[in-house]
Every structure is written in C-alpha cells, then in structure tokens.
C-alpha cells in the first residue's frame, strides 16, 4: 500500500512520509491507494478485546514497514496510557436505542487526544530513528491545538507552533495551550477566525522555500495518521453493540470533517454502518452542501460550540475524492473553484454517492442550550455544546438501528455555555485543577503571513 493525493499529481508516499508531511505538494490530502477490508470474523473477534488490541488490528494494515509489529503495539500502549478511563472510549446508554460514545477521557478532554497522542508517539519514534528535526505548525479552533501541545511538549526533535483565533477559544482551551512551560511549544494568537488560521497554515505549506527551510510538518486533521487513529473507536463501539452481526449508525458533531470521515473509512473496511449523520451548528456549510449540492462558503458566525465554527471543511475533500471515483483532476478543479469563487457545485452523481452514506442536520444556538439542559435534567448527562448538537441531530435519525452519538469533548472544557444552559457548573478533573493558577505564554500577531513566518523562524529551538 502507498499513499496518493486527492488531487492526483503529488508523489506517492509511504505511511511514514505521509504522516510526517501532512499536506501534499499539489495542495491535496493523502489517502491510502486502497482501503483494506477486515473480514466479519476478524471484526467479530474484537468483542471483549482491549481498546489497544482493537487499535492494533484496525491500524496495522496501513502502517507498512514504518514500524515493526511489536514496536507499533508499544506505541499504541504508550499513547493511551494517560487516559482517565480504562475503556478509553466508554459507551453510555442514553435512551432505548441511543448511545453516547465518550471520547473525552484523554489528557486535554476532547476526542483529538485519541489521534494526537498516537501521532506524538509515532513522530518521536520515526524522528529519533532518522536523527531529524521537524517544525509542526497547526491551526486550531481550540481542541486540536491543546491536544497537539500536550502530545509534543518536551519532545526534543520537534518544535510545535499553534495558531488560534484570538478571543475565540474558551479559557480552558486557551490555558491548555498557553501554560505549558516547555520551550519547544509556542502558542500564537492570530487576529481573525479559524479559517484565517487554517489558510495561513496552508499558505505556509505551499511556500516551498519556507516549508523546506523549517522542515514543516502538519498535524491538523488533514494528517492521514490522525484520521486513521480515529477509525478505531468506530470499531470498538460498534462491536460492543453487536457488530458485525448488527449494523449501527453514528451521529458526529462535525467541523473539519475528520472525525466523521474516519467513520467512512471504518465502513469501507467492512464495518456495517447504516448511516453517518453529520451534525453541524449554525456554521452549516456541510448540511447545506448535502441538502442542495452547493458547497458555498459564508462568513463564520461564532457560536457556543467553537470547535465547529468552520466554513471550509478540509477533510470534505477526501469524501469528494471517493464520491468522484478517485478522480484527482475533478477534485483539483473543484478546489480551485472554491479558492477563486468561494464555492462549487457537486455533480449529481457525486452528490448521490455522498447522500447514500451521509445524512445531516443543523442545530441553532437556542436548540444547543435547550439540549444541554434537557440531557442533564432527563438523562443526568452533562453534555458539552458540541456533543449536545450531536444528540439533538441524532434524535431525528433514531430507528431500529442502534445510534451512537460521539461525545467529542468534556463539559468542563466549555464551562460558561454548560453552566448557562444547565445551571450546573462542570468541574475539571482533579489532575487539572491548577490550570487557572498557571502563567500564560503567548505571542499575539496580526493576520499577516510574513509576520507569522518570522515568529516561527525566530522561535525554533535550534
Ligand atoms: C474538533 C472538534 C469537533 C469537530 O471535529 P472534526 O473532525 O473537525 O469534524 C467537534 N467537537 C469537538 C469538541 C472538537 O474538538
């Protein structure tokens, strides 16, 4: 197996190269040349296994020669050792046929830890073998950045620079990024929104001189290694509800489309998933695209679910690639149009392909708060705003197939919105209760690519 770009012209890479590179040189995203399938017997045998064992079975076919079997198992074990729950991703029943997959027991309390902790381990193993250094630059709407900083802090082969939109992340998210003391982590507050930050990162990857000078590496959700790590909990949760003998559906609070795309890969690998339901907040480009076929950007409207305040959903490009039968030229043409005209129309055939896999729903701010209040009052479950959006949309898709809604963050990561809606203040887990006493360290910068690049060049540890 090798890795190919969604735009069809970048060089083919190994797993290790694709993981270290992030964005392809033709502007596309890497995908495996073929998606391996697991037999029903292999999936069935996951029942009763540990999360780590399931992770090994699901991911091993993608890794190739990058790590030996034993080494890969060690990396997985190390990645999840710091989680606050033995099951790693426990499933909680909310209603007769509705389950909540709690993905917030990692060190920064959001599902991003599942991928980022493993990526940290894999980067370290790969770079210490080659003796190289890299500079990781990422954009975040809050959770990716804290997860990346947590995963890479103190690693000597890596500097990590995280761009976040100034004033638009929660205080817990900001402090998780600005309080680590290790000199290889750098938080950068950019005047703008998440899309501004993401565009700056893309521009840096497309500036080959800069990219090569600082040995740029990406760990945003465009990194294939991240998507891959997220495939695992689709298997672990579905198997615990009777897959492969019984199909399941998933509802996923969605922004950049990375998490739900991992569900699509699980389905392609042979997991019987009936529907993948995209849940969006008022920034609903994906919902509109699936309803109308028009993928048209509008301005971002800040919401109480900031990790989903996105109008350009990077990983949707991967979904399009499969919807267009792996035609990289067609994808490249649509992405050009997105850049020049702010939108494109999905062809009828591709749209039908997408609708066969994905359903969608959009949730207003008022509905989000109402669901937080209702879930706490009726089910005793304190939801973060993102998870509440998932639960709200899932209500419209309940049927005879068990529905699993992904709870993407811990309520304590968004205490203001949760307290306002439920009257209950969600406490931080004990291991973080000094977060508000630690000193902050951050560089504020205008939305100016050259200025951001200078901060990075000057900040590299040596
Ligand atoms: C990142 C994030 C999302 C959106 O996930 P995508 O993979 O970008 O679609 C949803 N909820 C929370 C809490 C997140 O951190």
JSON list of C-alpha atoms and ligand atoms in Angstrom, two decimals, residues 110-112 141-144 173 221 226 230 252-260 286 307-308 310 313 315 384 386-387 408-409 413-414, ligand 1:
[
{"chain": "A", "resi": 110, "resn": "UNK", "atom": "CA", "xyz": [-11.50, 16.15, 23.77]},
{"chain": "A", "resi": 111, "resn": "UNK", "atom": "CA", "xyz": [-11.51, 13.38, 21.17]},
{"chain": "A", "resi": 112, "resn": "UNK", "atom": "CA", "xyz": [-8.48, 14.97, 19.47]},
{"chain": "A", "resi": 141, "resn": "UNK", "atom": "CA", "xyz": [-10.32, 26.31, 16.76]},
{"chain": "A", "resi": 142, "resn": "UNK", "atom": "CA", "xyz": [-9.27, 25.23, 20.25]},
{"chain": "A", "resi": 143, "resn": "UNK", "atom": "CA", "xyz": [-9.06, 21.48, 20.75]},
{"chain": "A", "resi": 144, "resn": "UNK", "atom": "CA", "xyz": [-6.50, 20.42, 18.14]},
{"chain": "A", "resi": 173, "resn": "UNK", "atom": "CA", "xyz": [-8.72, 25.67, 25.73]},
{"chain": "A", "resi": 221, "resn": "UNK", "atom": "CA", "xyz": [-6.90, 16.86, 10.88]},
{"chain": "A", "resi": 226, "resn": "UNK", "atom": "CA", "xyz": [-4.95, 11.40, 12.64]},
{"chain": "A", "resi": 230, "resn": "UNK", "atom": "CA", "xyz": [-10.00, 7.86, 14.79]},
{"chain": "A", "resi": 252, "resn": "UNK", "atom": "CA", "xyz": [-20.90, 13.02, 14.65]},
{"chain": "A", "resi": 253, "resn": "UNK", "atom": "CA", "xyz": [-20.60, 16.68, 15.73]},
{"chain": "A", "resi": 254, "resn": "UNK", "atom": "CA", "xyz": [-18.70, 17.94, 12.71]},
{"chain": "A", "resi": 255, "resn": "UNK", "atom": "CA", "xyz": [-16.43, 20.82, 11.75]},
{"chain": "A", "resi": 256, "resn": "UNK", "atom": "CA", "xyz": [-13.45, 19.88, 9.62]},
{"chain": "A", "resi": 257, "resn": "UNK", "atom": "CA", "xyz": [-14.98, 16.52, 8.66]},
{"chain": "A", "resi": 258, "resn": "UNK", "atom": "CA", "xyz": [-12.04, 14.49, 10.01]},
{"chain": "A", "resi": 259, "resn": "UNK", "atom": "CA", "xyz": [-13.89, 12.55, 12.68]},
{"chain": "A", "resi": 260, "resn": "UNK", "atom": "CA", "xyz": [-16.85, 11.56, 10.52]},
{"chain": "A", "resi": 286, "resn": "UNK", "atom": "CA", "xyz": [-21.80, 20.73, 5.18]},
{"chain": "A", "resi": 307, "resn": "UNK", "atom": "CA", "xyz": [-14.60, 23.75, 17.71]},
{"chain": "A", "resi": 308, "resn": "UNK", "atom": "CA", "xyz": [-17.19, 23.51, 14.93]},
{"chain": "A", "resi": 310, "resn": "UNK", "atom": "CA", "xyz": [-15.67, 26.38, 10.41]},
{"chain": "A", "resi": 313, "resn": "UNK", "atom": "CA", "xyz": [-14.10, 21.87, 5.95]},
{"chain": "A", "resi": 315, "resn": "UNK", "atom": "CA", "xyz": [-11.41, 16.78, 5.10]},
{"chain": "A", "resi": 384, "resn": "UNK", "atom": "CA", "xyz": [-20.55, 19.85, 26.14]},
{"chain": "A", "resi": 386, "resn": "UNK", "atom": "CA", "xyz": [-20.66, 20.03, 20.59]},
{"chain": "A", "resi": 387, "resn": "UNK", "atom": "CA", "xyz": [-21.93, 16.76, 21.98]},
{"chain": "A", "resi": 408, "resn": "UNK", "atom": "CA", "xyz": [-16.45, 14.95, 21.42]},
{"chain": "A", "resi": 409, "resn": "UNK", "atom": "CA", "xyz": [-15.43, 16.98, 24.48]},
{"chain": "A", "resi": 413, "resn": "UNK", "atom": "CA", "xyz": [-13.87, 22.38, 28.62]},
{"chain": "A", "resi": 414, "resn": "UNK", "atom": "CA", "xyz": [-16.80, 24.74, 27.92]},
{"chain": "B", "resi": 1, "resn": "LIG", "atom": "C1", "xyz": [-12.59, 19.10, 16.53]},
{"chain": "B", "resi": 1, "resn": "LIG", "atom": "C2", "xyz": [-13.88, 19.00, 17.21]},
{"chain": "B", "resi": 1, "resn": "LIG", "atom": "C3", "xyz": [-15.07, 18.73, 16.52]},
{"chain": "B", "resi": 1, "resn": "LIG", "atom": "C4", "xyz": [-15.11, 18.62, 15.01]},
{"chain": "B", "resi": 1, "resn": "LIG", "atom": "O1", "xyz": [-14.38, 17.52, 14.54]},
{"chain": "B", "resi": 1, "resn": "LIG", "atom": "P1", "xyz": [-13.93, 17.46, 13.01]},
{"chain": "B", "resi": 1, "resn": "LIG", "atom": "O2", "xyz": [-13.08, 16.26, 12.88]},
{"chain": "B", "resi": 1, "resn": "LIG", "atom": "O3", "xyz": [-13.18, 18.73, 12.76]},
{"chain": "B", "resi": 1, "resn": "LIG", "atom": "O4", "xyz": [-15.18, 17.40, 12.18]},
{"chain": "B", "resi": 1, "resn": "LIG", "atom": "C5", "xyz": [-16.23, 18.57, 17.25]},
{"chain": "B", "resi": 1, "resn": "LIG", "atom": "N1", "xyz": [-16.24, 18.69, 18.60]},
{"chain": "B", "resi": 1, "resn": "LIG", "atom": "C6", "xyz": [-15.12, 18.97, 19.29]},
{"chain": "B", "resi": 1, "resn": "LIG", "atom": "C7", "xyz": [-15.21, 19.10, 20.76]},
{"chain": "B", "resi": 1, "resn": "LIG", "atom": "C8", "xyz": [-13.91, 19.11, 18.64]},
{"chain": "B", "resi": 1, "resn": "LIG", "atom": "O5", "xyz": [-12.80, 19.38, 19.33]}
]
